[in-house]
């Protein structure tokens, strides 16, 4: 089955709205784990707008399933990753002013630097995924860094309407074929929902999806366990 990573950043977003202790990120992650999530994904941003350092340490302690740490490839966060040793890191671009991760990492433009970052993670037994747009040059560059996986940015597909939906899906399919040929594990994420997941799940070779916003939003109405369950059903139905 395709692995589901539940991104719990927005549990921390809500907590940080009052800078208090509720809702508890670890409790949410444990509910997602109980509901059948295969991993928990969390983004430790440089501005700490949602996840805090203590959350990442607490998640590592509490979880039986894997932690996928999303992060910018900058010295401070690299040091934290080396110390915490999550199962995987997903390297993402990060801009202070953005609302969410906009666009993929420019791997082609910083290949040598990222090759060193990947090697450093491997030295600490951490797998590396690179979050990239579905673009041939970025896939080729990703393979050259020695990364284990790429996560294709599905945001353009998720935001598309009308004829553009098919075009964006075709872009994802073309890039996915290149990812498979390059021998990288194929992941996808961003903007995925119960409603738009099925065509993505049918992309051959897809191993993992990471989903946050739609699950946490749905959880407000039906609860987190049920919201994770709905996505797992959609994953199964699409396969
Ligand atoms: N994958 C990556 C690399 C991301 O940066 C994000 C957003 O933090 C997600 C997946 C999840 O996206 P969404 O919250 O839109 O489901």
PDB file of N, CA and C in Angstrom, residues 134 156-157 160-175:
ATOM      1  N   UNK A 134       7.366  19.023 -10.595  1.00  0.00           N
ATOM      2  CA  UNK A 134       7.446  17.929 -11.574  1.00  0.00           C
ATOM      3  C   UNK A 134       8.135  18.378 -12.861  1.00  0.00           C
ATOM      4  N   UNK A 156       0.337  22.562  -7.832  1.00  0.00           N
ATOM      5  CA  UNK A 156      -0.209  23.122  -9.081  1.00  0.00           C
ATOM      6  C   UNK A 156      -1.375  22.270  -9.567  1.00  0.00           C
ATOM      7  N   UNK A 157      -1.248  20.955  -9.420  1.00  0.00           N
ATOM      8  CA  UNK A 157      -2.352  20.036  -9.782  1.00  0.00           C
ATOM      9  C   UNK A 157      -3.563  20.316  -8.882  1.00  0.00           C
ATOM     10  N   UNK A 160      -5.335  23.575  -9.735  1.00  0.00           N
ATOM     11  CA  UNK A 160      -5.782  23.759 -11.122  1.00  0.00           C
ATOM     12  C   UNK A 160      -7.295  23.573 -11.227  1.00  0.00           C
ATOM     13  N   UNK A 161      -7.862  24.177 -12.265  1.00  0.00           N
ATOM     14  CA  UNK A 161      -9.286  23.979 -12.562  1.00  0.00           C
ATOM     15  C   UNK A 161      -9.436  23.708 -14.044  1.00  0.00           C
ATOM     16  N   UNK A 162     -10.539  23.113 -14.426  1.00  0.00           N
ATOM     17  CA  UNK A 162     -10.834  22.877 -15.844  1.00  0.00           C
ATOM     18  C   UNK A 162      -9.774  22.037 -16.534  1.00  0.00           C
ATOM     19  N   UNK A 163      -9.399  22.449 -17.750  1.00  0.00           N
ATOM     20  CA  UNK A 163      -8.470  21.664 -18.574  1.00  0.00           C
ATOM     21  C   UNK A 163      -7.084  21.574 -17.930  1.00  0.00           C
ATOM     22  N   UNK A 164      -6.768  22.559 -17.100  1.00  0.00           N
ATOM     23  CA  UNK A 164      -5.434  22.582 -16.471  1.00  0.00           C
ATOM     24  C   UNK A 164      -5.222  21.388 -15.532  1.00  0.00           C
ATOM     25  N   UNK A 165      -6.305  20.819 -15.023  1.00  0.00           N
ATOM     26  CA  UNK A 165      -6.159  19.666 -14.110  1.00  0.00           C
ATOM     27  C   UNK A 165      -5.458  18.522 -14.848  1.00  0.00           C
ATOM     28  N   UNK A 166      -5.959  18.226 -16.063  1.00  0.00           N
ATOM     29  CA  UNK A 166      -5.377  17.147 -16.873  1.00  0.00           C
ATOM     30  C   UNK A 166      -3.934  17.453 -17.245  1.00  0.00           C
ATOM     31  N   UNK A 167      -3.663  18.724 -17.546  1.00  0.00           N
ATOM     32  CA  UNK A 167      -2.288  19.110 -17.929  1.00  0.00           C
ATOM     33  C   UNK A 167      -1.342  18.936 -16.752  1.00  0.00           C
ATOM     34  N   UNK A 168      -1.777  19.357 -15.585  1.00  0.00           N
ATOM     35  CA  UNK A 168      -0.912  19.230 -14.396  1.00  0.00           C
ATOM     36  C   UNK A 168      -0.715  17.765 -14.020  1.00  0.00           C
ATOM     37  N   UNK A 169      -1.764  16.965 -14.191  1.00  0.00           N
ATOM     38  CA  UNK A 169      -1.633  15.536 -13.911  1.00  0.00           C
ATOM     39  C   UNK A 169      -0.638  14.903 -14.893  1.00  0.00           C
ATOM     40  N   UNK A 170      -0.719  15.306 -16.156  1.00  0.00           N
ATOM     41  CA  UNK A 170       0.214  14.777 -17.170  1.00  0.00           C
ATOM     42  C   UNK A 170       1.651  15.158 -16.816  1.00  0.00           C
ATOM     43  N   UNK A 171       1.851  16.380 -16.306  1.00  0.00           N
ATOM     44  CA  UNK A 171       3.203  16.806 -15.866  1.00  0.00           C
ATOM     45  C   UNK A 171       3.703  15.896 -14.755  1.00  0.00           C
ATOM     46  N   UNK A 172       2.800  15.614 -13.804  1.00  0.00           N
ATOM     47  CA  UNK A 172       3.187  14.738 -12.684  1.00  0.00           C
ATOM     48  C   UNK A 172       3.519  13.338 -13.202  1.00  0.00           C
ATOM     49  N   UNK A 173       2.740  12.846 -14.162  1.00  0.00           N
ATOM     50  CA  UNK A 173       2.974  11.496 -14.696  1.00  0.00           C
ATOM     51  C   UNK A 173       4.312  11.426 -15.439  1.00  0.00           C
ATOM     52  N   UNK A 174       4.600  12.468 -16.234  1.00  0.00           N
ATOM     53  CA  UNK A 174       5.876  12.483 -16.982  1.00  0.00           C
ATOM     54  C   UNK A 174       7.062  12.527 -16.011  1.00  0.00           C
ATOM     55  N   UNK A 175       6.979  13.394 -15.028  1.00  0.00           N
ATOM     56  CA  UNK A 175       8.091  13.500 -14.059  1.00  0.00           C
ATOM     57  C   UNK A 175       8.230  12.206 -13.264  1.00  0.00           C
TER      58      UNK A 175
END
